[in-house]
Amino acid sequence: MKPVCLVIGAGAGIGGTVAAKFASEGYHSVLCRRSDRDGLDKLVGDIKADGGDASGFLLNAVDDGVIEQQIAYVENEIGPIEVALFNLGAQIGNRTLEDTSLKTFELGWRMATLALFRLAKELFPRMQERGGGTCLVTSATAAMRGNAGQHSHAAAMAGRRMLCQSLNAEYAGKGIHVAHILIDGAVDAPDTLGKMLGKDAFQELREQRGLEHDGLMLPLKIAETYYHIAQQHRSAWTHELDLRAFSDLAWWNH
Amino acid sequence: MKPVCLVIGAGAGIGGTVAAKFASEGYHSVLCRRSDRDGLDKLVGDIKADGGDASGFLLNAVDDGVIEQQIAYVENEIGPIEVALFNLGAQIGNRTLEDTSLKTFELGWRMATLALFRLAKELFPRMQERGGGTCLVTSATAAMRGNAGQHSHAAAMAGRRMLCQSLNAEYAGKGIHVAHILIDGAVDAPDTLGKMLGKDAFQELREQRGLEHDGLMLPLKIAETYYHIAQQHRSAWTHELDLRAFSDLAWWNH
Amino acid sequence: MKPVCLVIGAGAGIGGTVAAKFASEGYHSVLCRRSDRDGLDKLVGDIKADGGDASGFLLNAVDDGVIEQQIAYVENEIGPIEVALFNLGAQIGNRTLEDTSLKTFELGWRMATLALFRLAKELFPRMQERGGGTCLVTSATAAMRGNAGQHSHAAAMAGRRMLCQSLNAEYAGKGIHVAHILIDGAVDAPDTLGKMLGKDAFQELREQRGLEHDGLMLPLKIAETYYHIAQQHRSAWTHELDLRAFSDLAWWNH
Amino acid sequence: MKPVCLVIGAGAGIGGTVAAKFASEGYHSVLCRRSDRDGLDKLVGDIKADGGDASGFLLNAVDDGVIEQQIAYVENEIGPIEVALFNLGAQIGNRTLEDTSLKTFELGWRMATLALFRLAKELFPRMQERGGGTCLVTSATAAMRGNAGQHSHAAAMAGRRMLCQSLNAEYAGKGIHVAHILIDGAVDAPDTLGKMLGKDAFQELREQRGLEHDGLMLPLKIAETYYHIAQQHRSAWTHELDLRAFSDLAWWNH
């Protein structure tokens, strides 16, 4: 039986691409996303066409019990989850304090912070019983510093980062590796950045920064590092790292 | 009419002592806390006995609309809030992931992060209209790093810190000064540390560290710095500072 | 006998103004700077005209033995140094790697890092014998993050910050308080920023940001916080704080 | 012609092992260390015995001109340096301020900070002309926080880190990738930790933490991540990452 890689937040950017990478390396990848059945089917289909194993699920991770049920289902029906990728974004663009409603602020936290806590509560005891596991957590610049318009996003992502540190402090010694991966730049991801900007502005950005090799971070290349981190020997684990395009400045410089 | 200093979280430690300090300097201090009418009355009575102005309210800041209503009430009935001290703690002692319920995790966030967001949403537009104001935010070591047993506390306090940064990024230029004050040590505070440890263990700690001048952080001395920060000229504002006892190590050393 | 406040780097900006503040509060301020006898005499004369005590010395702090001899001289001839302000800057403007010579890089370190180490080595044992003392250290944004053109400045200032942390870790428990004060913005300081920009550009900046109350950080206001930090009770010491103008963004936002 | 990997600080721990890893992947590894001709010959010989290409040099990197000459020699005689590993340590064990001489403090800086600056000045313009290159920099916990006894080490390592950030800010956009790799724990390295602790204490530590798979960080495993970082595509570069053993706490937790 193949080891399982569970991806929460499997769009056509980082999530789906990391899922494909793990599948190509011998994992059964389980792709979960909130919407777009066609997009999901395409990702799963492409993995299978390449000879990999994958399953796809539409689910709303912030709904009560959904993450927990999905983990139980996967563990019972597909196999033990060896790697989990928590890839839910909570970026809503820049909004002033006035334009950030309580509901928006709460939803940001439910997606970015609470959902990871719930995943860990359900999954880590299972991993611990098996002697270990890996949890890759995609994070954002906002985890490192607040900024105008980022009231919701920064508070939620900072909670995510500190939760990763707390989880490592409790679970690393028990064999569970949590990696906080800071995506410090714009990703060539049609399902998130593309939708936020709109089709035309996204295409303009891609052309301006270079479609192939340049300023936008390429999910295929990002996935290489995600995979490497998950394969690190336990004598040399990375807890925190950043990733950015060569042509971009680090967050501390702009 | 005196300027108003609103204190959310006015126990017998930092909150009540800062309230008394501002009252002694000419502010009308409004003390708000969740419980203990007698303790509240004593704090207010002591301020008045010293010739200061103060009012006291029992309220649960995490209940819907309560902070918002209290701000509106104070502004209408007592006077414009020039300084707000957000002093709600969310420390629940060390709890493993398993022992941290979803309810506990959410409550931590409601107290430590969301309540500050709600206060800012209600108060900052009023302050902005008047040309400025000050918001002092008490924070904790957990805002800087996660640790075993701190899943709830660290995630919530990190959210608080990044929210402070976001608020400054939007509002400092409009005259509103937000200061994130990191209390990096044990405070001689009977209402919080005292209750968490229990009466005997707290007394033992006080005796061990020195009741008067030593290892526990003294609220009267802490209040001096809170007051200073609120009086800084706008050409030289502090956004972040730490406070600890001389005999303690900084968080980055233990 | 008055307590002594020793200022290393006493120009007409932060250094001289903090010296005047301490003199006005009852200290004998000892002003040390590298050059400009007239400027030094004016600072000392102004303090005396206001009824304060002050002495002035021209010295090159990076020369072998000079800081050490000056500390010995002051302690023997004027009085015990209760507060030291280490205020040497090492900003040389932005220079590419190619344009930063080994000599420049070394000089930056000698001024920003080594000189503080030498001051501490000479002064802290004396302070420790007397039961304590305070060392205020002016620092810069470059201590927190490197940036293009800041090869020398950032490396030197980061060394300064970590040295402050190491000094506190060894000496705080012995009663010596080291405060790392991050000046995160442009100071209205004719002797440093003024000389770096040139007279006309400096005046233009002052006019653009507002001569009196606005975007440039005013040394008189900065000095209030320096003095406050030096007066903190040992149960509530600040090790690190930042200062910036209300109209400026924090370093983590630009 | 094989691409060259230049290692400054090639002991039997991280430096020599990374050199062997790159040689096994098709690089010509150039191992430079200060002393121990036999140890050096063994490292080079082992690489060759495994079918790799390597050269070994004894040199003192802190001596004037030595790094510069070595880079020129390698580029002229062996080939263009595609990857440089800067692996000089500057740990001298814990020393009080009193026991840290000016000479020791300066030597720490010459090894940890200045030598990297010199390497970059000599090498980066050559790399830039060729369109890019990689500089891996081994760093230590002391780069992140000062501590008692770490006056020299922390100041020097913090300078190293900020220099890395400054180099990236100037050179990343020109195709040169600098990675600051924080080794946050004890490495199974006989040439550094082994010599610092002495043979018996080192063996005791190895036995206590587990010789093979446990608490000490294994250079062979560390080298995997060094190699991965050097292979990252320029659309997804890591500037900073940490590495520690699963059984160790992160620096922010102790």
Short mmCIF file of N, CA and C in Angstrom, two decimals, chain C residues 128-231:
data_model
loop_
_atom_site.label_atom_id
_atom_site.label_comp_id
_atom_site.label_asym_id
_atom_site.label_seq_id
_atom_site.Cartn_x
_atom_site.Cartn_y
_atom_site.Cartn_z
N GLN C 128 29.24 46.93 38.00
CA GLN C 128 28.86 45.76 38.78
C GLN C 128 29.32 45.88 40.23
N GLU C 129 30.51 46.40 40.41
CA GLU C 129 31.03 46.59 41.76
C GLU C 129 30.16 47.55 42.58
N ARG C 130 29.57 48.50 41.87
CA ARG C 130 28.71 49.48 42.55
C ARG C 130 27.27 49.02 42.65
N GLY C 131 26.98 47.85 42.10
CA GLY C 131 25.61 47.32 42.21
C GLY C 131 24.75 47.56 40.99
N GLY C 132 25.27 48.26 39.98
CA GLY C 132 24.45 48.41 38.78
C GLY C 132 24.77 49.64 37.98
N GLY C 133 23.99 49.82 36.92
CA GLY C 133 24.18 50.95 36.02
C GLY C 133 23.34 50.74 34.78
N THR C 134 23.39 51.71 33.89
CA THR C 134 22.57 51.65 32.68
C THR C 134 23.41 51.95 31.46
N CYS C 135 23.17 51.21 30.41
CA CYS C 135 23.84 51.47 29.14
C CYS C 135 22.79 51.57 28.04
N LEU C 136 22.60 52.78 27.55
CA LEU C 136 21.64 53.02 26.46
C LEU C 136 22.39 52.94 25.14
N VAL C 137 21.87 52.17 24.22
CA VAL C 137 22.56 51.97 22.94
C VAL C 137 21.65 52.39 21.80
N THR C 138 22.05 53.41 21.10
CA THR C 138 21.31 53.84 19.91
C THR C 138 21.59 52.87 18.78
N SER C 139 20.55 52.41 18.13
CA SER C 139 20.76 51.50 17.02
C SER C 139 19.92 51.93 15.81
N ALA C 140 20.03 51.17 14.76
CA ALA C 140 19.44 51.60 13.49
C ALA C 140 18.69 50.44 12.85
N THR C 141 17.83 50.79 11.92
CA THR C 141 17.06 49.81 11.17
C THR C 141 17.93 48.67 10.66
N ALA C 142 19.14 49.02 10.27
CA ALA C 142 20.03 48.02 9.68
C ALA C 142 20.38 46.90 10.66
N ALA C 143 20.14 47.11 11.94
CA ALA C 143 20.38 46.04 12.91
C ALA C 143 19.36 44.91 12.75
N MET C 144 18.25 45.21 12.08
CA MET C 144 17.15 44.25 11.99
C MET C 144 17.09 43.53 10.65
N ARG C 145 17.64 44.12 9.62
CA ARG C 145 17.58 43.52 8.29
C ARG C 145 18.65 44.14 7.39
N GLY C 146 19.24 43.29 6.59
CA GLY C 146 20.17 43.78 5.60
C GLY C 146 19.42 44.39 4.44
N ASN C 147 20.10 45.17 3.64
CA ASN C 147 19.47 45.77 2.47
C ASN C 147 20.57 46.13 1.47
N ALA C 148 20.16 46.32 0.23
CA ALA C 148 21.14 46.70 -0.80
C ALA C 148 21.89 47.94 -0.35
N GLY C 149 23.19 47.91 -0.50
CA GLY C 149 24.00 49.06 -0.14
C GLY C 149 24.34 49.15 1.33
N GLN C 150 23.84 48.20 2.12
CA GLN C 150 24.05 48.27 3.57
C GLN C 150 25.01 47.17 4.07
N HIS C 151 25.86 46.67 3.21
CA HIS C 151 26.74 45.56 3.60
C HIS C 151 27.48 45.88 4.89
N SER C 152 28.11 47.03 4.93
CA SER C 152 28.89 47.39 6.11
C SER C 152 27.99 47.74 7.28
N HIS C 153 27.02 48.58 7.04
CA HIS C 153 26.19 49.10 8.12
C HIS C 153 25.37 48.00 8.78
N ALA C 154 24.76 47.16 7.98
CA ALA C 154 23.89 46.12 8.53
C ALA C 154 24.70 45.09 9.31
N ALA C 155 25.83 44.68 8.76
CA ALA C 155 26.64 43.69 9.48
C ALA C 155 27.11 44.25 10.82
N ALA C 156 27.47 45.52 10.82
CA ALA C 156 27.99 46.12 12.05
C ALA C 156 26.89 46.36 13.07
N MET C 157 25.74 46.81 12.61
CA MET C 157 24.64 47.10 13.53
C MET C 157 24.02 45.81 14.09
N ALA C 158 23.97 44.78 13.26
CA ALA C 158 23.47 43.50 13.77
C ALA C 158 24.39 42.97 14.86
N GLY C 159 25.69 43.15 14.66
CA GLY C 159 26.63 42.77 15.71
C GLY C 159 26.36 43.55 16.98
N ARG C 160 26.06 44.82 16.83
CA ARG C 160 25.74 45.65 18.00
C ARG C 160 24.53 45.10 18.74
N ARG C 161 23.49 44.75 17.98
CA ARG C 161 22.27 44.28 18.66
C ARG C 161 22.52 42.97 19.40
N MET C 162 23.16 42.02 18.74
CA MET C 162 23.40 40.74 19.40
C MET C 162 24.34 40.91 20.60
N LEU C 163 25.25 41.87 20.51
CA LEU C 163 26.12 42.14 21.65
C LEU C 163 25.30 42.67 22.82
N CYS C 164 24.34 43.54 22.54
CA CYS C 164 23.45 44.03 23.61
C CYS C 164 22.72 42.85 24.26
N GLN C 165 22.23 41.92 23.46
CA GLN C 165 21.52 40.77 24.03
C GLN C 165 22.47 39.93 24.89
N SER C 166 23.69 39.74 24.42
CA SER C 166 24.65 38.95 25.19
C SER C 166 25.01 39.66 26.49
N LEU C 167 25.16 40.97 26.42
CA LEU C 167 25.50 41.73 27.62
C LEU C 167 24.36 41.65 28.64
N ASN C 168 23.14 41.80 28.18
CA ASN C 168 22.01 41.66 29.11
C ASN C 168 21.96 40.27 29.72
N ALA C 169 22.22 39.26 28.90
CA ALA C 169 22.14 37.89 29.41
C ALA C 169 23.16 37.67 30.53
N GLU C 170 24.32 38.33 30.41
CA GLU C 170 25.32 38.17 31.47
C GLU C 170 25.14 39.16 32.61
N TYR C 171 24.72 40.37 32.31
CA TYR C 171 24.79 41.43 33.30
C TYR C 171 23.47 41.93 33.89
N ALA C 172 22.36 41.65 33.27
CA ALA C 172 21.10 42.17 33.81
C ALA C 172 20.91 41.70 35.25
N GLY C 173 21.15 40.42 35.47
CA GLY C 173 20.99 39.88 36.81
C GLY C 173 21.94 40.48 37.83
N LYS C 174 22.97 41.14 37.33
CA LYS C 174 23.92 41.82 38.22
C LYS C 174 23.60 43.31 38.34
N GLY C 175 22.46 43.71 37.82
CA GLY C 175 22.02 45.08 38.01
C GLY C 175 22.35 46.05 36.89
N ILE C 176 22.91 45.55 35.80
CA ILE C 176 23.24 46.46 34.70
C ILE C 176 22.22 46.30 33.58
N HIS C 177 21.62 47.39 33.23
CA HIS C 177 20.52 47.43 32.26
C HIS C 177 21.04 47.95 30.92
N VAL C 178 20.96 47.11 29.90
CA VAL C 178 21.35 47.51 28.55
C VAL C 178 20.08 47.64 27.71
N ALA C 179 19.88 48.77 27.09
CA ALA C 179 18.70 48.97 26.25
C ALA C 179 19.12 49.24 24.81
N HIS C 180 18.60 48.42 23.92
CA HIS C 180 18.87 48.57 22.48
C HIS C 180 17.71 49.38 21.89
N ILE C 181 18.01 50.61 21.48
CA ILE C 181 16.97 51.56 21.06
C ILE C 181 17.08 51.73 19.55
N LEU C 182 16.08 51.20 18.86
CA LEU C 182 16.10 51.19 17.41
C LEU C 182 15.52 52.50 16.88
N ILE C 183 16.36 53.30 16.29
CA ILE C 183 15.90 54.55 15.66
C ILE C 183 15.52 54.20 14.23
N ASP C 184 14.22 54.06 14.00
CA ASP C 184 13.74 53.54 12.72
C ASP C 184 13.20 54.69 11.86
N GLY C 185 14.07 55.60 11.52
CA GLY C 185 13.62 56.72 10.69
C GLY C 185 14.67 57.81 10.66
N ALA C 186 14.36 58.86 9.96
CA ALA C 186 15.30 59.96 9.78
C ALA C 186 15.18 60.92 10.96
N VAL C 187 16.32 61.26 11.57
CA VAL C 187 16.35 62.15 12.72
C VAL C 187 16.72 63.56 12.26
N ASP C 188 16.11 64.53 12.89
CA ASP C 188 16.41 65.93 12.59
C ASP C 188 17.75 66.29 13.22
N ALA C 189 18.83 65.74 12.63
CA ALA C 189 20.16 65.83 13.24
C ALA C 189 21.15 66.43 12.25
N PRO C 190 21.49 67.69 12.41
CA PRO C 190 22.36 68.35 11.44
C PRO C 190 23.76 67.72 11.36
N ASP C 191 24.24 67.14 12.48
CA ASP C 191 25.62 66.63 12.46
C ASP C 191 25.76 65.28 11.75
N THR C 192 24.68 64.54 11.58
CA THR C 192 24.81 63.25 10.90
C THR C 192 24.02 63.25 9.60
N LEU C 193 22.68 63.20 9.71
CA LEU C 193 21.87 63.22 8.50
C LEU C 193 22.18 64.47 7.68
N GLY C 194 22.32 65.59 8.35
CA GLY C 194 22.60 66.84 7.67
C GLY C 194 23.88 66.77 6.84
N LYS C 195 24.92 66.21 7.45
CA LYS C 195 26.19 66.13 6.72
C LYS C 195 26.13 65.09 5.60
N MET C 196 25.40 64.01 5.84
CA MET C 196 25.31 62.97 4.82
C MET C 196 24.58 63.48 3.58
N LEU C 197 23.49 64.21 3.80
CA LEU C 197 22.68 64.70 2.68
C LEU C 197 23.27 65.96 2.06
N GLY C 198 24.00 66.70 2.83
CA GLY C 198 24.41 68.04 2.37
C GLY C 198 23.37 69.05 2.85
N LYS C 199 23.81 70.30 2.99
CA LYS C 199 22.98 71.31 3.63
C LYS C 199 21.64 71.52 2.91
N ASP C 200 21.71 71.62 1.60
CA ASP C 200 20.48 71.95 0.86
C ASP C 200 19.48 70.80 0.89
N ALA C 201 19.95 69.60 0.63
CA ALA C 201 19.04 68.46 0.61
C ALA C 201 18.43 68.23 2.00
N PHE C 202 19.24 68.48 3.03
CA PHE C 202 18.74 68.31 4.38
C PHE C 202 17.63 69.33 4.67
N GLN C 203 17.87 70.56 4.28
CA GLN C 203 16.86 71.59 4.51
C GLN C 203 15.59 71.27 3.72
N GLU C 204 15.77 70.76 2.52
CA GLU C 204 14.61 70.39 1.71
C GLU C 204 13.80 69.29 2.40
N LEU C 205 14.53 68.29 2.93
CA LEU C 205 13.86 67.21 3.65
C LEU C 205 13.11 67.75 4.86
N ARG C 206 13.75 68.65 5.58
CA ARG C 206 13.10 69.21 6.77
C ARG C 206 11.82 69.95 6.38
N GLU C 207 11.92 70.68 5.29
CA GLU C 207 10.73 71.45 4.89
C GLU C 207 9.63 70.53 4.39
N GLN C 208 10.05 69.51 3.67
CA GLN C 208 9.07 68.58 3.12
C GLN C 208 8.36 67.80 4.23
N ARG C 209 9.11 67.40 5.21
CA ARG C 209 8.51 66.60 6.28
C ARG C 209 7.96 67.46 7.42
N GLY C 210 8.28 68.74 7.40
CA GLY C 210 7.80 69.60 8.47
C GLY C 210 8.90 69.85 9.48
N LEU C 211 9.24 71.09 9.62
CA LEU C 211 10.37 71.43 10.46
C LEU C 211 10.12 71.16 11.93
N GLU C 212 8.91 71.32 12.35
CA GLU C 212 8.66 71.35 13.78
C GLU C 212 8.07 70.06 14.33
N HIS C 213 6.98 69.66 13.75
CA HIS C 213 6.19 68.65 14.46
C HIS C 213 5.98 67.39 13.66
N ASP C 214 6.69 67.23 12.58
CA ASP C 214 6.19 66.20 11.69
C ASP C 214 7.10 65.02 11.45
N GLY C 215 7.46 64.82 10.24
CA GLY C 215 8.00 63.54 9.84
C GLY C 215 9.42 63.25 10.30
N LEU C 216 10.23 64.23 10.53
CA LEU C 216 11.55 63.95 11.06
C LEU C 216 11.44 63.71 12.56
N MET C 217 12.23 62.79 13.04
CA MET C 217 12.21 62.51 14.47
C MET C 217 12.96 63.62 15.21
N LEU C 218 12.32 64.18 16.20
CA LEU C 218 12.90 65.31 16.91
C LEU C 218 13.74 64.84 18.10
N PRO C 219 15.02 65.20 18.13
CA PRO C 219 15.89 64.74 19.22
C PRO C 219 15.36 65.07 20.62
N LEU C 220 14.74 66.23 20.77
CA LEU C 220 14.21 66.60 22.08
C LEU C 220 13.17 65.59 22.57
N LYS C 221 12.39 65.06 21.63
CA LYS C 221 11.35 64.10 22.00
C LYS C 221 11.94 62.71 22.19
N ILE C 222 12.89 62.38 21.36
CA ILE C 222 13.59 61.10 21.52
C ILE C 222 14.23 61.03 22.90
N ALA C 223 14.81 62.15 23.32
CA ALA C 223 15.53 62.17 24.60
C ALA C 223 14.61 61.85 25.78
N GLU C 224 13.34 62.21 25.65
CA GLU C 224 12.39 61.89 26.73
C GLU C 224 12.33 60.39 26.97
N THR C 225 12.29 59.63 25.89
CA THR C 225 12.21 58.17 26.03
C THR C 225 13.54 57.59 26.51
N TYR C 226 14.65 58.11 26.02
CA TYR C 226 15.95 57.64 26.53
C TYR C 226 15.99 57.82 28.06
N TYR C 227 15.58 58.99 28.50
CA TYR C 227 15.64 59.24 29.94
C TYR C 227 14.70 58.30 30.70
N HIS C 228 13.51 58.10 30.16
CA HIS C 228 12.58 57.20 30.82
C HIS C 228 13.16 55.79 30.96
N ILE C 229 13.74 55.30 29.89
CA ILE C 229 14.31 53.94 29.92
C ILE C 229 15.38 53.84 31.01
N ALA C 230 16.16 54.89 31.16
CA ALA C 230 17.24 54.86 32.16
C ALA C 230 16.69 54.89 33.58
N GLN C 231 15.45 55.34 33.73
CA GLN C 231 14.85 55.43 35.07
C GLN C 231 13.98 54.23 35.41
#
